[in-house]
GROMACS .gro file of C-alpha atoms in nm:
model
  314
    1MET     CA    1  -7.042  13.731 -16.082
    2ASN     CA    2  -6.772  13.522 -16.262
    3ILE     CA    3  -6.540  13.357 -16.000
    4GLN     CA    4  -6.225  13.200 -16.063
    5TRP     CA    5  -5.930  13.182 -15.844
    6TYR     CA    6  -5.645  12.907 -15.911
    7PRO     CA    7  -5.311  13.046 -15.794
    8GLY     CA    8  -4.953  12.876 -15.918
    9HIS     CA    9  -4.929  12.729 -15.563
   10MET     CA   10  -5.211  12.504 -15.598
   11THR     CA   11  -5.087  12.354 -15.897
   12LYS     CA   12  -4.792  12.275 -15.767
   13THR     CA   13  -4.996  12.085 -15.478
   14ARG     CA   14  -5.190  11.900 -15.719
   15ARG     CA   15  -4.859  11.761 -15.898
   16MET     CA   16  -4.694  11.693 -15.523
   17MET     CA   17  -5.026  11.523 -15.419
   18GLU     CA   18  -5.020  11.293 -15.727
   19GLU     CA   19  -4.702  11.192 -15.640
   20THR     CA   20  -4.728  11.117 -15.325
   21ILE     CA   21  -5.047  10.962 -15.322
   22SER     CA   22  -4.928  10.612 -15.351
   23LEU     CA   23  -4.754  10.625 -15.024
   24VAL     CA   24  -5.088  10.699 -14.829
   25ASP     CA   25  -5.380  10.422 -14.711
   26ILE     CA   26  -5.635  10.698 -14.664
   27VAL     CA   27  -5.768  11.003 -14.796
   28ILE     CA   28  -5.907  11.236 -14.534
   29GLU     CA   29  -6.090  11.549 -14.665
   30LEU     CA   30  -6.219  11.836 -14.480
   31VAL     CA   31  -6.551  11.983 -14.609
   32ASP     CA   32  -6.724  12.271 -14.475
   33ALA     CA   33  -7.068  12.139 -14.346
   34ARG     CA   34  -7.271  12.467 -14.482
   35ILE     CA   35  -7.200  12.385 -14.832
   36PRO     CA   36  -7.137  12.040 -14.838
   37TYR     CA   37  -7.097  11.989 -15.207
   38SER     CA   38  -6.949  12.286 -15.302
   39SER     CA   39  -6.661  12.279 -15.063
   40LYS     CA   40  -6.591  11.895 -15.199
   41ASN     CA   41  -6.315  11.917 -15.450
   42PRO     CA   42  -6.421  11.647 -15.765
   43ASP     CA   43  -6.037  11.676 -15.895
   44LEU     CA   44  -5.997  11.418 -15.535
   45ASP     CA   45  -6.271  11.120 -15.664
   46THR     CA   46  -6.013  11.108 -15.949
   47LEU     CA   47  -5.693  11.114 -15.758
   48ALA     CA   48  -5.782  10.880 -15.491
   49LYS     CA   49  -6.013  10.668 -15.673
   50ASN     CA   50  -5.843  10.335 -15.495
   51LYS     CA   51  -5.825  10.492 -15.164
   52ARG     CA   52  -6.049  10.418 -14.873
   53ARG     CA   53  -6.239  10.785 -14.781
   54ILE     CA   54  -6.301  10.982 -14.470
   55ILE     CA   55  -6.521  11.322 -14.513
   56LEU     CA   56  -6.501  11.542 -14.243
   57LEU     CA   57  -6.818  11.773 -14.233
   58ASN     CA   58  -6.636  12.033 -14.049
   59LYS     CA   59  -6.781  12.357 -13.904
   60CYS     CA   60  -7.102  12.144 -13.821
   61ASP     CA   61  -7.139  12.392 -13.545
   62LEU     CA   62  -7.196  12.649 -13.815
   63ALA     CA   63  -7.464  12.435 -14.016
   64ASP     CA   64  -7.806  12.356 -13.975
   65GLU     CA   65  -7.810  12.014 -13.799
   66LYS     CA   66  -8.103  11.827 -14.018
   67ALA     CA   67  -7.950  11.945 -14.340
   68THR     CA   68  -7.582  11.820 -14.190
   69ALA     CA   69  -7.765  11.472 -14.126
   70LEU     CA   70  -7.930  11.471 -14.477
   71TRP     CA   71  -7.555  11.499 -14.640
   72THR     CA   72  -7.424  11.248 -14.366
   73GLU     CA   73  -7.669  11.018 -14.553
   74TYR     CA   74  -7.585  11.121 -14.875
   75PHE     CA   75  -7.210  11.058 -14.891
   76GLU     CA   76  -7.219  10.731 -14.682
   77ALA     CA   77  -7.446  10.610 -14.957
   78GLN     CA   78  -7.156  10.685 -15.190
   79GLY     CA   79  -6.910  10.464 -14.984
   80PHE     CA   80  -6.787  10.750 -14.803
   81CYS     CA   81  -6.719  10.723 -14.390
   82VAL     CA   82  -6.854  11.015 -14.278
   83ILE     CA   83  -6.783  11.236 -13.938
   84LYS     CA   84  -6.937  11.560 -13.820
   85MET     CA   85  -6.685  11.758 -13.687
   86ASN     CA   86  -6.595  12.123 -13.518
   87SER     CA   87  -6.240  12.164 -13.538
   88LEU     CA   88  -6.220  12.416 -13.265
   89LYS     CA   89  -6.396  12.261 -12.980
   90GLY     CA   90  -6.254  11.912 -13.074
   91THR     CA   91  -6.605  11.757 -13.152
   92GLY     CA   92  -6.558  11.436 -13.373
   93MET     CA   93  -6.183  11.403 -13.334
   94ASN     CA   94  -6.216  11.088 -13.133
   95GLU     CA   95  -6.412  10.921 -13.421
   96VAL     CA   96  -6.132  10.969 -13.682
   97THR     CA   97  -5.856  10.729 -13.590
   98ASP     CA   98  -6.111  10.464 -13.499
   99ALA     CA   99  -6.243  10.508 -13.832
  100ALA     CA  100  -5.911  10.519 -13.999
  101ARG     CA  101  -5.868  10.195 -13.816
  102GLY     CA  102  -6.174  10.046 -13.874
  103LEU     CA  103  -6.119  10.094 -14.269
  104MET     CA  104  -5.781   9.952 -14.205
  105LYS     CA  105  -5.858   9.644 -14.014
  106GLU     CA  106  -5.831   9.388 -14.279
  107LYS     CA  107  -5.469   9.526 -14.383
  108ILE     CA  108  -5.383   9.528 -13.997
  109GLU     CA  109  -5.462   9.171 -13.939
  110LYS     CA  110  -5.277   9.075 -14.278
  111LEU     CA  111  -4.982   9.194 -14.149
  112LYS     CA  112  -4.987   9.118 -13.778
  113ALA     CA  113  -5.010   8.740 -13.925
  114ARG     CA  114  -4.654   8.805 -14.081
  115GLY     CA  115  -4.539   8.924 -13.784
  116ARG     CA  116  -4.538   9.367 -13.879
  117ILE     CA  117  -4.683   9.510 -13.554
  118ASN     CA  118  -4.755   9.860 -13.529
  119VAL     CA  119  -4.698   9.926 -13.898
  120PRO     CA  120  -4.846  10.309 -13.969
  121ILE     CA  121  -5.163  10.363 -14.100
  122ARG     CA  122  -5.043  10.646 -14.356
  123SER     CA  123  -5.364  10.919 -14.411
  124MET     CA  124  -5.370  11.265 -14.644
  125ILE     CA  125  -5.535  11.531 -14.519
  126VAL     CA  126  -5.707  11.751 -14.779
  127GLY     CA  127  -5.967  12.003 -14.832
  128ILE     CA  128  -6.022  12.384 -14.984
  129PRO     CA  129  -5.846  12.654 -14.864
  130ASN     CA  130  -5.982  12.802 -14.498
  131VAL     CA  131  -6.210  12.490 -14.454
  132GLY     CA  132  -6.034  12.461 -14.118
  133LYS     CA  133  -5.791  12.159 -14.189
  134SER     CA  134  -5.478  12.361 -13.999
  135THR     CA  135  -5.718  12.389 -13.722
  136PHE     CA  136  -5.776  12.032 -13.713
  137ILE     CA  137  -5.473  11.847 -13.760
  138ASN     CA  138  -5.365  12.121 -13.431
  139LYS     CA  139  -5.651  12.006 -13.207
  140TYR     CA  140  -5.604  11.681 -13.314
  141VAL     CA  141  -5.247  11.621 -13.245
  142GLY     CA  142  -5.262  11.845 -12.939
  143LYS     CA  143  -5.051  12.062 -12.992
  144THR     CA  144  -4.926  12.330 -13.273
  145MET     CA  145  -4.810  12.189 -13.535
  146ALA     CA  146  -4.970  12.360 -13.846
  147LYS     CA  147  -4.980  12.738 -13.926
  148THR     CA  148  -5.347  12.862 -13.892
  149GLY     CA  149  -5.532  13.177 -14.016
  150ASP     CA  150  -5.824  13.366 -14.135
  151LYS     CA  151  -5.737  13.400 -14.467
  152PRO     CA  152  -5.711  13.097 -14.746
  153GLY     CA  153  -5.370  12.959 -14.828
  154VAL     CA  154  -5.192  12.969 -14.508
  155THR     CA  155  -5.000  12.622 -14.522
  156ARG     CA  156  -4.801  12.627 -14.872
  157GLY     CA  157  -4.601  12.305 -14.794
  158LYS     CA  158  -4.664  11.929 -14.736
  159GLN     CA  159  -4.542  11.787 -14.399
  160TRP     CA  160  -4.583  11.416 -14.213
  161ILE     CA  161  -4.706  11.429 -13.867
  162LYS     CA  162  -4.652  11.087 -13.629
  163ILE     CA  163  -5.021  11.097 -13.406
  164LYS     CA  164  -4.949  10.781 -13.262
  165LYS     CA  165  -4.702  10.466 -13.319
  166ASP     CA  166  -4.954  10.317 -13.585
  167PHE     CA  167  -5.113  10.671 -13.737
  168GLU     CA  168  -4.941  10.883 -13.918
  169LEU     CA  169  -5.108  11.169 -14.134
  170LEU     CA  170  -4.951  11.391 -14.425
  171ASP     CA  171  -5.043  11.743 -14.425
  172THR     CA  172  -5.099  11.918 -14.760
  173PRO     CA  173  -5.200  12.265 -14.860
  174GLY     CA  174  -5.585  12.386 -14.931
  175ILE     CA  175  -5.655  12.369 -15.332
  176LEU     CA  176  -5.939  12.461 -15.536
  177TRP     CA  177  -5.932  12.296 -15.904
  178PRO     CA  178  -5.866  12.500 -16.208
  179LYS     CA  179  -6.218  12.600 -16.346
  180PHE     CA  180  -6.534  12.602 -16.161
  181GLU     CA  181  -6.818  12.475 -16.408
  182ASP     CA  182  -7.095  12.606 -16.229
  183GLN     CA  183  -7.029  12.950 -16.106
  184GLU     CA  184  -7.329  12.872 -15.811
  185VAL     CA  185  -7.027  12.674 -15.633
  186GLY     CA  186  -6.752  12.955 -15.678
  187LEU     CA  187  -7.017  13.172 -15.534
  188LYS     CA  188  -7.074  12.947 -15.244
  189LEU     CA  189  -6.703  12.905 -15.169
  190ALA     CA  190  -6.639  13.303 -15.177
  191PHE     CA  191  -6.942  13.308 -14.932
  192THR     CA  192  -6.758  13.099 -14.686
  193GLY     CA  193  -6.391  13.263 -14.741
  194ALA     CA  194  -6.218  12.972 -14.934
  195ILE     CA  195  -6.146  13.239 -15.226
  196ASN     CA  196  -5.924  13.527 -15.146
  197ASP     CA  197  -6.136  13.817 -15.068
  198ASP     CA  198  -5.884  14.059 -15.241
  199ILE     CA  199  -5.974  13.947 -15.588
  200LEU     CA  200  -6.340  14.040 -15.511
  201ASP     CA  201  -6.584  14.304 -15.486
  202ALA     CA  202  -6.746  14.259 -15.155
  203GLU     CA  203  -7.110  14.480 -15.246
  204THR     CA  204  -7.169  14.209 -15.575
  205LEU     CA  205  -7.079  13.925 -15.356
  206ALA     CA  206  -7.291  14.027 -15.030
  207ILE     CA  207  -7.604  14.092 -15.278
  208SER     CA  208  -7.519  13.771 -15.414
  209PHE     CA  209  -7.549  13.632 -15.075
  210ILE     CA  210  -7.847  13.834 -14.967
  211ASP     CA  211  -8.026  13.653 -15.265
  212HIS     CA  212  -7.936  13.304 -15.190
  213ILE     CA  213  -8.029  13.369 -14.792
  214LEU     CA  214  -8.385  13.522 -14.876
  215LEU     CA  215  -8.465  13.190 -15.116
  216ARG     CA  216  -8.343  12.981 -14.745
  217ASN     CA  217  -8.389  13.180 -14.477
  218GLY     CA  218  -8.444  13.549 -14.489
  219ASP     CA  219  -8.528  13.586 -14.092
  220CYS     CA  220  -8.192  13.488 -14.041
  221ILE     CA  221  -8.130  13.850 -14.181
  222LYS     CA  222  -8.419  14.013 -14.021
  223LYS     CA  223  -8.319  13.887 -13.681
  224ARG     CA  224  -7.955  13.968 -13.650
  225TYR     CA  225  -8.010  14.344 -13.829
  226GLN     CA  226  -8.369  14.389 -13.662
  227ILE     CA  227  -8.525  14.520 -14.034
  228ALA     CA  228  -8.803  14.414 -14.167
  229PHE     CA  229  -8.875  14.324 -14.563
  230ASP     CA  230  -9.071  14.105 -14.762
  231THR     CA  231  -8.887  13.745 -14.914
  232ILE     CA  232  -8.967  13.903 -15.252
  233GLU     CA  233  -8.741  14.231 -15.174
  234GLU     CA  234  -8.440  14.306 -15.408
  235PRO     CA  235  -8.092  14.195 -15.238
  236HIS     CA  236  -7.926  14.581 -15.294
  237VAL     CA  237  -8.246  14.716 -15.094
  238VAL     CA  238  -8.222  14.459 -14.848
  239LEU     CA  239  -7.811  14.606 -14.781
  240ARG     CA  240  -7.921  14.917 -14.751
  241GLN     CA  241  -8.135  14.872 -14.525
  242ILE     CA  242  -7.850  14.671 -14.330
  243ALA     CA  243  -7.626  14.960 -14.356
  244ASP     CA  244  -7.893  15.202 -14.213
  245ALA     CA  245  -7.959  14.973 -13.935
  246ARG     CA  246  -7.588  14.983 -13.835
  247GLY     CA  247  -7.544  15.372 -13.891
  248PHE     CA  248  -7.301  15.259 -14.195
  249LYS     CA  249  -7.276  15.650 -14.334
  250GLN     CA  250  -7.024  15.767 -14.647
  251LYS     CA  251  -6.970  16.180 -14.639
  252GLY     CA  252  -7.261  16.311 -14.753
  253GLY     CA  253  -7.522  16.107 -14.559
  254GLU     CA  254  -7.548  15.778 -14.828
  255PRO     CA  255  -7.542  15.431 -14.694
  256ASP     CA  256  -7.164  15.271 -14.670
  257LEU     CA  257  -7.257  14.963 -14.863
  258GLU     CA  258  -6.923  14.836 -14.873
  259ARG     CA  259  -6.891  14.866 -14.498
  260ALA     CA  260  -7.172  14.665 -14.441
  261SER     CA  261  -7.094  14.416 -14.698
  262LYS     CA  262  -6.815  14.309 -14.546
  263ILE     CA  263  -6.985  14.274 -14.174
  264LEU     CA  264  -7.253  14.076 -14.356
  265LEU     CA  265  -6.997  13.849 -14.484
  266ASP     CA  266  -6.801  13.832 -14.169
  267GLU     CA  267  -7.087  13.776 -13.944
  268PHE     CA  268  -7.214  13.512 -14.188
  269ARG     CA  269  -6.854  13.303 -14.165
  270GLY     CA  270  -6.855  13.352 -13.772
  271GLY     CA  271  -7.213  13.188 -13.716
  272LYS     CA  272  -7.388  13.542 -13.603
  273LEU     CA  273  -7.649  13.502 -13.852
  274GLY     CA  274  -7.760  13.138 -13.705
  275ARG     CA  275  -7.691  12.752 -13.814
  276ILE     CA  276  -7.725  12.786 -14.178
  277THR     CA  277  -7.669  12.558 -14.437
  278MET     CA  278  -7.695  12.696 -14.807
  279GLU     CA  279  -7.728  12.373 -15.034
  280LEU     CA  280  -7.910  12.014 -14.981
  281PRO     CA  281  -7.870  11.710 -15.173
  282GLN     CA  282  -8.190  11.734 -15.340
  283ASP     CA  283  -8.067  12.047 -15.469
  284ILE     CA  284  -7.753  11.861 -15.615
  285GLU     CA  285  -7.968  11.603 -15.730
  286GLU     CA  286  -8.170  11.856 -15.908
  287MET     CA  287  -7.870  12.028 -16.099
  288LEU     CA  288  -7.699  11.762 -16.155
  289GLY     CA  289  -8.024  11.597 -16.331
  290ALA     CA  290  -8.095  11.931 -16.517
  291LYS     CA  291  -7.716  11.915 -16.636
  292VAL     CA  292  -7.807  11.584 -16.768
  293GLU     CA  293  -8.080  11.662 -16.950
  294LYS     CA  294  -7.911  12.016 -17.119
  295GLU     CA  295  -7.645  11.737 -17.246
  296ARG     CA  296  -7.852  11.525 -17.411
  297LEU     CA  297  -8.017  11.780 -17.596
  298LYS     CA  298  -7.745  11.923 -17.669
  299ALA     CA  299  -7.605  11.554 -17.770
  300ALA     CA  300  -7.941  11.540 -18.015
  301GLU     CA  301  -7.884  11.888 -18.162
  302ASP     CA  302  -7.524  11.800 -18.304
  303ARG     CA  303  -7.670  11.487 -18.420
  304ALA     CA  304  -7.953  11.637 -18.621
  305ARG     CA  305  -7.711  11.925 -18.773
  306LYS     CA  306  -7.495  11.662 -18.908
  307GLN     CA  307  -7.771  11.426 -19.047
  308ASN     CA  308  -7.899  11.789 -19.164
  309PHE     CA  309  -7.517  11.834 -19.324
  310LYS     CA  310  -7.494  11.476 -19.462
  311LYS     CA  311  -7.828  11.554 -19.651
  312LYS     CA  312  -7.761  11.897 -19.811
  313ASN     CA  313  -7.422  11.711 -19.936
  314LYS     CA  314  -7.560  11.406 -20.060
   0.00000   0.00000   0.00000
């Protein structure tokens, strides 16, 4: 299943971010705690390379706690300030302002020494579509400032939001990156709802999701739908069992796999399958190591071809 989704408004958003990044001191990025690596926009490492960075592991209530602890260590080792966040309940909210002030402490003290008091810390808030950014802002501010929705792409324009005398947020629309080099990343984004469902085939996506879950925690599906299967079972067979368990039938008595697919994905996104993290730091390190090795072998093959070409043409 090849997944790419980069509508025109995202190109405009990236351009706007490039134009305004110089106005901010800190970049705060929300990522989905269930897929911290896949939901972290790699373009920001270039765009915000000279800025202080805070990562909010949002939806931590839907992710495995031990896995979230591992991801916290992973990002902190890279120099990020990391906060576990549940935007709906407000968990972690109080830590954000304190963290921002801590990162800016040296600059604030220098400004005070020159008689400049309450100069606002300016932060840009960024994240992929449907990661809960608008929900975070509304909870953080204490009133409805940003539109929220259960589909990606609700926020379409930038807006400055004053939190206190010394703190301002620049809200930006959700943005992905133009091309997913690893289709596993695209799939995980689709599982969590960061990709517009309208461009996806629900049944194909659900089968891919089951394939992923069977490798990690097939018991969560067994418990939720009260079905039994071996962990080596084919994903499409498990999907049929889910349809049967819920009584989803088409005319003629065949299982309604499309309806079962949509229910499965909705219930995963809503946390009804339990606390699930779909990737771990060790998975990413193995993937990156394999990528480096693949590039090394390709470079060696290219050198060998060039050498053979030179020998033939002497």
